[in-house]
Coordinates of C-alpha atoms in Angstrom, one line a residue:
M28 CA -9.2 -17.8 -36.0
M29 CA -9.6 -16.8 -32.4
K30 CA -9.7 -13.1 -33.5
N31 CA -12.5 -13.9 -36.0
K32 CA -14.5 -15.7 -33.3
R33 CA -14.1 -12.8 -30.9
T34 CA -15.1 -10.4 -33.7
L35 CA -18.1 -12.5 -34.4
S36 CA -19.0 -12.8 -30.7
T37 CA -18.7 -9.0 -30.3
S38 CA -20.8 -8.4 -33.4
L39 CA -23.5 -10.8 -32.2
L40 CA -23.5 -9.1 -28.7
S41 CA -23.7 -5.7 -30.2
L42 CA -26.6 -6.8 -32.5
T43 CA -28.4 -8.3 -29.5
I44 CA -28.1 -5.2 -27.4
A45 CA -29.3 -3.0 -30.4
L46 CA -32.4 -5.2 -30.9
S47 CA -33.1 -5.1 -27.1
L48 CA -32.9 -1.3 -27.2
I49 CA -35.2 -1.1 -30.2
L50 CA -37.8 -3.4 -28.5
S51 CA -37.5 -1.5 -25.3
A52 CA -38.2 1.8 -27.1
C53 CA -41.2 0.3 -28.9
S54 CA -42.8 -0.9 -25.6
S55 CA -42.2 2.3 -24.0
Q56 CA -8.5 -11.5 -14.1
G57 CA 10.9 -19.3 -6.5
G58 CA 13.9 -20.2 -5.4
T59 CA 15.9 -18.8 -2.5
A60 CA 18.4 -15.9 -3.0
N61 CA 21.0 -14.9 -0.4
S62 CA 22.1 -11.3 0.2
N63 CA 25.2 -10.1 1.7
P64 CA 25.8 -8.0 4.6
S65 CA -16.8 14.5 -10.6
T66 CA -14.2 14.4 -8.3
S67 CA -14.5 16.6 -5.3
D68 CA -12.2 17.1 -2.4
N69 CA -15.0 16.5 -0.1
P70 CA -16.1 12.9 0.9
G71 CA -18.6 11.3 -1.4
T72 CA -21.9 10.2 -0.1
V73 CA -21.3 8.0 2.9
V74 CA -23.5 4.9 2.6
T75 CA -23.6 1.7 4.6
T76 CA -24.8 -1.8 4.3
P77 CA -26.6 -3.8 6.9
S78 CA -24.0 -5.2 9.3
D79 CA -24.8 -8.9 8.7
D80 CA -23.0 -9.6 12.0
Q81 CA -19.9 -8.4 10.1
S82 CA -18.2 -6.5 12.9
G83 CA -17.9 -9.7 14.9
S84 CA -16.9 -11.9 12.0
A85 CA -13.2 -10.9 11.8
T86 CA -11.0 -11.9 14.8
G87 CA -7.7 -10.4 15.9
N88 CA -6.9 -6.7 16.3
G89 CA -5.4 -6.1 12.9
S90 CA -2.4 -4.1 14.0
S91 CA -1.0 -1.8 16.6
G92 CA 1.2 0.0 14.2
S93 CA 1.3 1.4 10.7
V94 CA 0.0 0.0 7.6
D95 CA -1.7 0.9 4.4
N96 CA -2.7 -2.7 4.1
G97 CA -2.9 -5.4 6.8
Q98 CA -1.2 -6.7 9.8
P99 CA -1.8 -9.3 12.5
S100 CA -2.3 -8.8 16.2
G101 CA 0.9 -8.2 18.1
T102 CA 3.0 -6.7 15.2
T103 CA 3.9 -3.1 14.8
D104 CA 4.1 -2.0 11.2
T105 CA 2.7 -3.8 8.3
S106 CA 2.9 -1.6 5.3
S107 CA 2.7 -0.9 1.7
P108 CA 4.2 2.3 0.5
S109 CA 2.1 5.4 0.4
T110 CA 1.3 6.4 -3.1
G111 CA 0.3 9.9 -2.2
T112 CA 2.1 13.2 -2.0
N113 CA 1.9 16.1 0.4
N114 CA -0.2 18.6 -1.4
G115 CA -0.2 21.1 1.4
A116 CA -3.6 20.3 2.7
S117 CA -4.4 21.2 6.3
T118 CA -1.3 21.9 8.4
G119 CA -0.8 22.5 12.1
S120 CA -3.9 22.1 14.1
G121 CA -6.6 21.9 11.5
S122 CA -10.1 21.2 12.4
S123 CA -12.3 18.4 11.0
S124 CA -14.2 19.3 7.9
G125 CA -16.8 16.6 8.7
S126 CA -19.6 16.8 11.2
G127 CA -18.4 13.8 13.0
S128 CA -21.9 12.4 13.1
D129 CA -22.8 9.0 11.7
A130 CA -23.8 8.9 8.1
A131 CA -27.3 7.9 7.2
A132 CA -27.5 4.1 7.2
T133 CA -29.0 3.9 3.7
P134 CA -28.8 0.3 2.4
I135 CA -27.0 0.0 -0.9
S136 CA -26.2 -2.9 -3.2
T137 CA -23.7 -5.1 -1.5
S138 CA -22.2 -6.3 -4.8
A139 CA -18.5 -5.4 -5.5
S140 CA -19.0 -6.1 -9.2
T141 CA -18.4 -2.4 -10.0
I142 CA -15.0 -2.1 -8.4
T143 CA -12.3 -1.7 -11.0
N144 CA -8.9 -0.3 -10.0
V145 CA -8.0 -1.4 -6.5
T146 CA -6.0 1.2 -4.7
A147 CA -5.9 0.0 -1.0
L148 CA -5.9 -3.3 0.9
R149 CA -6.0 -3.9 4.6
L150 CA -6.2 -7.3 6.4
V151 CA -7.5 -8.1 9.8
D152 CA -6.5 -11.8 9.6
A153 CA -5.9 -14.5 7.0
N154 CA -9.6 -14.5 5.9
S155 CA -11.0 -11.0 6.4
G156 CA -10.1 -7.4 5.5
W157 CA -11.0 -4.3 3.5
L158 CA -10.1 -3.0 0.0
G159 CA -10.7 0.3 -1.7
G160 CA -11.2 1.0 -5.3
S161 CA -13.4 3.1 -7.7
G162 CA -14.5 5.3 -4.8
Q163 CA -15.8 2.3 -2.9
I164 CA -14.8 0.3 0.2
A165 CA -15.6 -3.4 0.4
F166 CA -15.2 -6.1 3.1
T167 CA -14.6 -9.8 2.9
K168 CA -14.7 -12.5 5.5
D169 CA -14.2 -15.6 3.3
G170 CA -10.6 -15.0 2.1
G171 CA -11.5 -12.6 -0.7
K172 CA -13.9 -14.9 -2.6
T173 CA -16.8 -12.5 -2.0
W174 CA -16.9 -8.8 -1.1
K175 CA -19.6 -6.6 0.3
V176 CA -19.6 -2.9 -0.5
Q177 CA -19.8 -0.8 2.7
Y178 CA -19.1 2.6 1.3
R179 CA -19.7 4.3 -2.0
G180 CA -18.6 7.8 -2.9
S181 CA -17.3 10.0 -5.7
V182 CA -13.7 10.4 -4.4
D183 CA -10.9 7.8 -4.8
I184 CA -10.0 5.6 -1.8
H185 CA -6.3 6.5 -1.2
Q186 CA -5.5 4.4 1.9
I187 CA -7.2 2.1 4.4
F188 CA -5.9 1.5 7.9
A189 CA -7.4 -0.8 10.5
L190 CA -6.4 -0.9 14.2
N191 CA -8.4 -4.0 14.7
A192 CA -11.5 -5.8 13.4
S193 CA -13.8 -2.9 14.5
K194 CA -11.8 0.4 14.1
V195 CA -10.9 1.3 10.6
W196 CA -10.1 4.6 8.8
A197 CA -9.9 5.5 5.1
V198 CA -8.2 8.4 3.4
L199 CA -10.1 9.9 0.4
G200 CA -8.4 11.8 -2.4
S201 CA -6.2 11.5 -5.4
E202 CA -2.8 12.9 -6.5
S203 CA -4.5 16.1 -7.7
S204 CA -6.5 16.6 -4.5
A205 CA -6.2 19.9 -2.7
S206 CA -7.1 18.2 0.6
W207 CA -7.4 14.6 1.9
N208 CA -10.5 13.7 3.8
L209 CA -10.7 11.0 6.5
I210 CA -13.7 8.8 7.3
S211 CA -13.8 6.2 10.0
S212 CA -15.8 3.3 11.4
T213 CA -16.0 1.8 14.9
D214 CA -18.2 -1.2 13.9
G215 CA -16.1 -3.0 11.3
G216 CA -17.4 -0.8 8.5
A217 CA -21.1 -1.2 9.0
H218 CA -21.4 2.5 9.5
W219 CA -18.9 5.3 8.5
K220 CA -18.6 8.9 9.7
N221 CA -16.5 11.9 8.6
A222 CA -13.5 12.0 10.9
G223 CA -11.6 15.1 9.7
T224 CA -8.9 15.8 7.1
V225 CA -5.3 14.5 6.7
P226 CA -2.4 16.9 6.0
G227 CA -1.4 15.4 2.6
G228 CA -1.5 11.9 1.3
S229 CA 1.4 10.5 3.4
F230 CA 1.3 6.9 4.8
L231 CA -1.3 6.8 7.6
H232 CA -1.1 4.7 10.7
F233 CA -2.7 4.7 14.1
T234 CA -1.3 3.4 17.4
S235 CA -4.6 3.7 19.3
D236 CA -8.1 4.8 18.5
K237 CA -7.1 8.4 19.0
V238 CA -3.3 8.7 18.2
G239 CA -2.2 8.5 14.6
F240 CA 0.6 9.6 12.2
S241 CA 0.9 10.8 8.6
G242 CA 4.3 11.9 7.5
S243 CA 5.4 14.7 9.9
Y244 CA 2.0 15.1 11.4
M245 CA 0.3 13.6 14.5
T246 CA -3.3 13.4 15.6
E247 CA -4.5 12.8 19.2
D248 CA -8.2 12.9 18.5
G249 CA -8.7 10.3 15.8
G250 CA -8.0 12.6 12.9
A251 CA -10.1 15.7 13.7
T252 CA -7.0 17.9 14.3
W253 CA -3.3 17.5 13.5
K254 CA 0.0 19.0 14.8
E255 CA 3.2 19.2 12.8
F256 CA 6.6 17.8 13.9
A257 CA 9.8 19.6 13.0
E258 CA 11.3 18.3 9.8
P259 CA 15.0 18.3 8.7
A260 CA 16.1 20.3 5.7
N261 CA 16.8 18.8 2.2
I262 CA 14.9 15.6 2.9
V263 CA 13.8 13.3 0.1
G264 CA 10.4 11.8 0.3
E265 CA 8.6 12.1 3.6
A266 CA 9.6 11.8 7.2
Y267 CA 8.1 8.8 9.0
Y268 CA 7.1 8.7 12.7
H269 CA 6.8 5.4 14.3
D270 CA 5.4 7.0 17.5
A271 CA 5.3 10.4 19.1
A272 CA 9.1 10.2 19.9
N273 CA 10.8 8.1 17.2
G274 CA 11.0 9.3 13.6
W275 CA 13.2 8.7 10.5
A276 CA 14.1 10.8 7.5
V277 CA 16.4 10.7 4.5
Q278 CA 18.5 13.7 3.6
F279 CA 20.2 14.1 0.2
D280 CA 22.6 16.9 -0.8
N281 CA 25.9 17.4 -2.7
G282 CA 26.3 13.8 -3.7
K283 CA 25.7 12.3 -0.3
Y284 CA 22.7 10.9 1.6
N285 CA 22.1 10.7 5.3
F286 CA 19.7 8.7 7.4
L287 CA 18.4 10.8 10.3
H288 CA 16.7 9.6 13.5
T289 CA 14.9 11.5 16.2
S290 CA 13.9 10.1 19.6
D291 CA 12.4 13.3 21.0
G292 CA 9.6 14.0 18.5
G293 CA 11.7 16.0 16.0
V294 CA 13.3 18.4 18.5
T295 CA 16.8 17.1 17.6
W296 CA 17.8 14.9 14.6
T297 CA 20.9 12.6 14.7
T298 CA 22.7 11.4 11.5
V299 CA 22.9 7.6 12.0
M300 CA 24.3 6.7 8.5
S301 CA 26.0 8.6 5.7
R302 CA 27.0 7.5 2.2
T303 CA 28.3 9.2 -0.9
T304 CA 26.6 8.3 -4.1
E305 CA 27.1 8.6 -7.9
A306 CA 23.4 8.2 -8.5
S307 CA 20.8 10.7 -7.4
V308 CA 18.2 9.8 -4.7
T309 CA 14.9 10.5 -6.4
G310 CA 12.6 9.1 -3.7
S311 CA 12.4 7.2 -0.4
V312 CA 10.0 4.8 1.4
I313 CA 10.3 4.3 5.2
R314 CA 8.6 1.8 7.3
S315 CA 9.1 0.9 11.0
A316 CA 8.3 -2.3 13.0
G317 CA 9.5 -0.9 16.4
A318 CA 11.1 2.0 18.1
N319 CA 14.6 0.9 17.0
D320 CA 13.6 -0.7 13.7
A321 CA 13.5 0.9 10.3
W322 CA 13.4 -0.3 6.7
I323 CA 14.5 2.5 4.3
E324 CA 14.2 2.1 0.5
L325 CA 16.0 4.7 -1.7
K326 CA 15.0 5.0 -5.3
G327 CA 17.7 6.0 -7.8
E328 CA 17.5 7.1 -11.4
S329 CA 15.3 5.6 -14.2
G330 CA 15.8 4.7 -17.8
M331 CA 14.8 2.1 -20.3
T332 CA 11.8 1.0 -18.2
Q333 CA 14.3 0.4 -15.3
T334 CA 14.7 2.0 -11.9
S335 CA 17.7 1.5 -9.6
Y336 CA 17.1 1.2 -5.8
V337 CA 18.5 0.0 -2.5
L338 CA 16.8 -1.3 0.6
F339 CA 18.4 -0.9 4.0
H340 CA 17.3 -2.3 7.4
T341 CA 18.3 -1.6 11.0
T342 CA 17.1 -3.2 14.2
D343 CA 19.3 -1.2 16.7
G344 CA 18.2 2.4 16.1
G345 CA 20.5 3.0 13.2
K346 CA 23.9 1.8 14.7
N347 CA 24.1 -0.9 12.1
W348 CA 22.6 -1.1 8.6
L349 CA 22.1 -4.1 6.4
P350 CA 22.0 -3.5 2.6
A351 CA 19.2 -6.0 2.1
V352 CA 18.6 -5.3 -1.6
V353 CA 21.0 -3.5 -4.0
H354 CA 19.3 -3.2 -7.4
N355 CA 21.8 -1.9 -10.0
T356 CA 20.6 -1.6 -13.6
A357 CA 22.1 -1.3 -17.1
G358 CA 19.5 1.2 -18.2
A359 CA 19.2 3.4 -15.1
G360 CA 22.6 3.0 -13.6
P361 CA 23.6 1.9 -10.1
A362 CA 21.6 2.0 -6.9
P363 CA 22.2 5.0 -4.7
G364 CA 25.4 4.7 -2.8
F365 CA 26.7 1.8 -4.9
T366 CA 28.3 1.1 -8.3
N367 CA 27.5 -1.4 -11.0
N368 CA 30.7 -3.2 -9.9
D369 CA 29.0 -4.1 -6.6
T370 CA 27.7 -7.5 -7.6
S371 CA 27.9 -9.3 -4.3
Y372 CA 24.6 -8.1 -3.0
F373 CA 21.2 -9.5 -3.7
G374 CA 19.6 -7.6 -6.5
G375 CA 15.9 -8.3 -6.0
T376 CA 13.4 -9.1 -8.8
G377 CA 12.0 -7.2 -11.7
S378 CA 13.5 -4.1 -13.3
T379 CA 11.8 -1.6 -11.0
P380 CA 10.7 -1.8 -7.3
G381 CA 7.2 -2.9 -6.4
E382 CA 5.4 -2.5 -3.1
L383 CA 7.3 -2.9 0.2
Y384 CA 5.2 -4.6 3.0
V385 CA 6.7 -5.0 6.4
V386 CA 5.1 -7.4 8.8
N387 CA 7.6 -7.1 11.6
S388 CA 11.4 -6.7 12.2
Q389 CA 12.1 -10.1 10.6
I390 CA 9.3 -10.6 8.0
A391 CA 8.8 -8.5 4.9
Y392 CA 7.6 -8.9 1.4
M393 CA 8.7 -6.9 -1.6
G394 CA 7.2 -6.8 -5.1
G395 CA 9.1 -6.4 -8.4
R396 CA 7.9 -4.8 -11.6
C397 CA 8.9 -5.4 -15.2
M398 CA 7.0 -3.2 -17.6
A399 CA 8.7 -4.8 -20.6
C400 CA 7.7 -8.3 -19.6
D401 CA 4.6 -10.2 -20.4
N402 CA 4.0 -10.9 -16.7
A403 CA 5.0 -7.7 -15.0
N404 CA 4.6 -8.6 -11.3
T405 CA 6.9 -10.7 -9.0
I406 CA 7.1 -11.3 -5.3
M407 CA 9.9 -12.1 -2.8
E408 CA 10.0 -12.7 1.0
T409 CA 12.4 -12.4 3.8
T410 CA 11.9 -14.0 7.2
D411 CA 15.3 -13.0 8.7
G412 CA 15.3 -9.3 8.5
G413 CA 16.6 -9.1 4.9
K414 CA 19.6 -11.3 5.3
T415 CA 18.2 -13.7 2.8
W416 CA 15.2 -13.6 0.4
A417 CA 13.0 -16.2 -1.2
V418 CA 12.1 -15.3 -4.7
R419 CA 8.8 -16.8 -5.7
K420 CA 8.4 -18.5 -9.0
D421 CA 5.0 -17.2 -9.8
Q422 CA 4.7 -14.2 -12.0
F423 CA 1.6 -12.2 -12.5
T424 CA 0.0 -10.1 -15.2
G425 CA -1.0 -6.5 -14.9
Y426 CA 0.7 -3.2 -15.7
G427 CA -1.2 -1.0 -13.2
N428 CA -0.4 -0.5 -9.5
Q429 CA 0.5 -3.4 -7.3
V430 CA -1.2 -3.8 -3.9
I431 CA 0.2 -6.2 -1.2
A432 CA -1.1 -7.1 2.3
A433 CA 0.1 -9.9 4.7
T434 CA -0.6 -11.1 8.2
D435 CA 2.5 -13.3 8.8
A436 CA 5.2 -15.3 7.1
K437 CA 2.6 -17.5 5.3
H438 CA -0.5 -15.5 4.5
L439 CA 0.0 -12.9 1.7
W440 CA -2.6 -11.2 -0.6
L441 CA -1.5 -9.7 -3.9
I442 CA -3.8 -7.6 -6.1
T443 CA -2.6 -6.7 -9.6
N444 CA -4.3 -4.0 -11.7
D445 CA -4.3 -3.2 -15.4
F446 CA -5.5 -0.5 -17.7
S447 CA -7.4 -2.8 -20.0
S448 CA -8.3 -5.9 -17.9
S449 CA -9.7 -6.8 -14.6
S450 CA -7.9 -6.4 -11.3
V451 CA -7.1 -9.8 -9.8
L452 CA -6.7 -11.0 -6.2
Y453 CA -4.2 -13.8 -5.6
T454 CA -3.6 -15.3 -2.1
T455 CA -1.1 -17.8 -0.6
A456 CA -1.1 -19.7 2.7
D457 CA 2.6 -20.9 2.4
G458 CA 4.5 -17.6 2.0
G459 CA 4.2 -17.6 -1.8
K460 CA 5.3 -21.1 -2.7
K461 CA 1.8 -21.6 -4.2
F462 CA -0.7 -18.8 -5.2
S463 CA -4.3 -19.2 -5.9
T464 CA -6.5 -16.9 -8.1
I465 CA -9.3 -15.9 -5.7
H466 CA -11.3 -13.0 -7.3
K467 CA -11.5 -11.0 -10.5
F468 CA -13.0 -7.6 -10.3
A469 CA -14.8 -5.6 -13.0
K470 CA -13.0 -4.5 -16.1
P471 CA -12.0 -0.8 -16.4
K472 CA -14.8 1.2 -18.0
T473 CA -12.5 2.1 -20.9
A474 CA -12.0 -1.7 -21.7
Q475 CA -15.6 -2.6 -21.5

């Protein structure tokens, strides 16, 4: 019956549109678990909206560390994993491809109704922040209910990072890009300028308005030029530098993986943990909330819509490591460094890992994915550095990418995407005990 009604509605809509066209022509969308120990590689047209007092509307400084999403004042690294790969764009000391001058302040439509797939999210505080999607950047100051487009171009928004309410950067590019361009704003997004290029699509974070890091690269002039740090051999994934001295990397070879740490900017690397493994290490995600803090996720093998993984955490520079999550699977085998008989560890949610978002050394969120489930997205939270996790009861639809941002142990934003329906923003003010549906974006063009 519903199908017949939908078909009838669709037919009537099509008929109405057709008649309109003819006339026109004529008239000229938990409980608690414990764990044991035309795309172009150049920026699109930079356009801006009137500021509407926006740069002063968001309070707090966002973050002093690294994040693809959002982070409150006083914390170090709030993050979601980078989805990019190093495509060998500018290396060493590359010069900016942009002119560095402010783009023309051409007013554009402030409606975000055309944003479909959301690819990046960055919070300034519990009510304000930026998102990127469909080649656009939009800003909210009312908790995500309404969004104003600040930038519109032809290239995908790969990442957004904000140092505070005024200073924000965005990386433009896609997985197939030959280079990654960087744009920045110093007035909360009211005006944007070309800031340079980024060597690959690695996770980007700034520690000041001039000093930033992306994989094994560092900039000291806001992104105009980059220098490369030394990188160990046989690493999986990308190295991660918390600052100019402290970096982390994962090495995998001959059935063993090593966690490596440098405290001298890559001049020397020390093995701080080694473990033999039956499963291969197919990828890694590294985040850091301090000079001695590191969260390292290792992805294992995949099969039957499942992916094994393990999440480790250290707060003492790598002397001790906590297996915070050990996700063994029937279809994909054991987590790297473990066996399917290791059942005493907390296994996480979903059948594959979702986004990892680190607020500080104690607070982190991690999503779960289940591509064979009706509701593919789940969320869990730790407030004690990964010793215990609270698995939230809510499950969310959407088979596309998952985007997470948080400011503290209470305020979390989740955006789910789908290939045939709208991206949806959910928020919580109690750490995920209760979520509210805040905003639905446009449907993908293929579904319209």
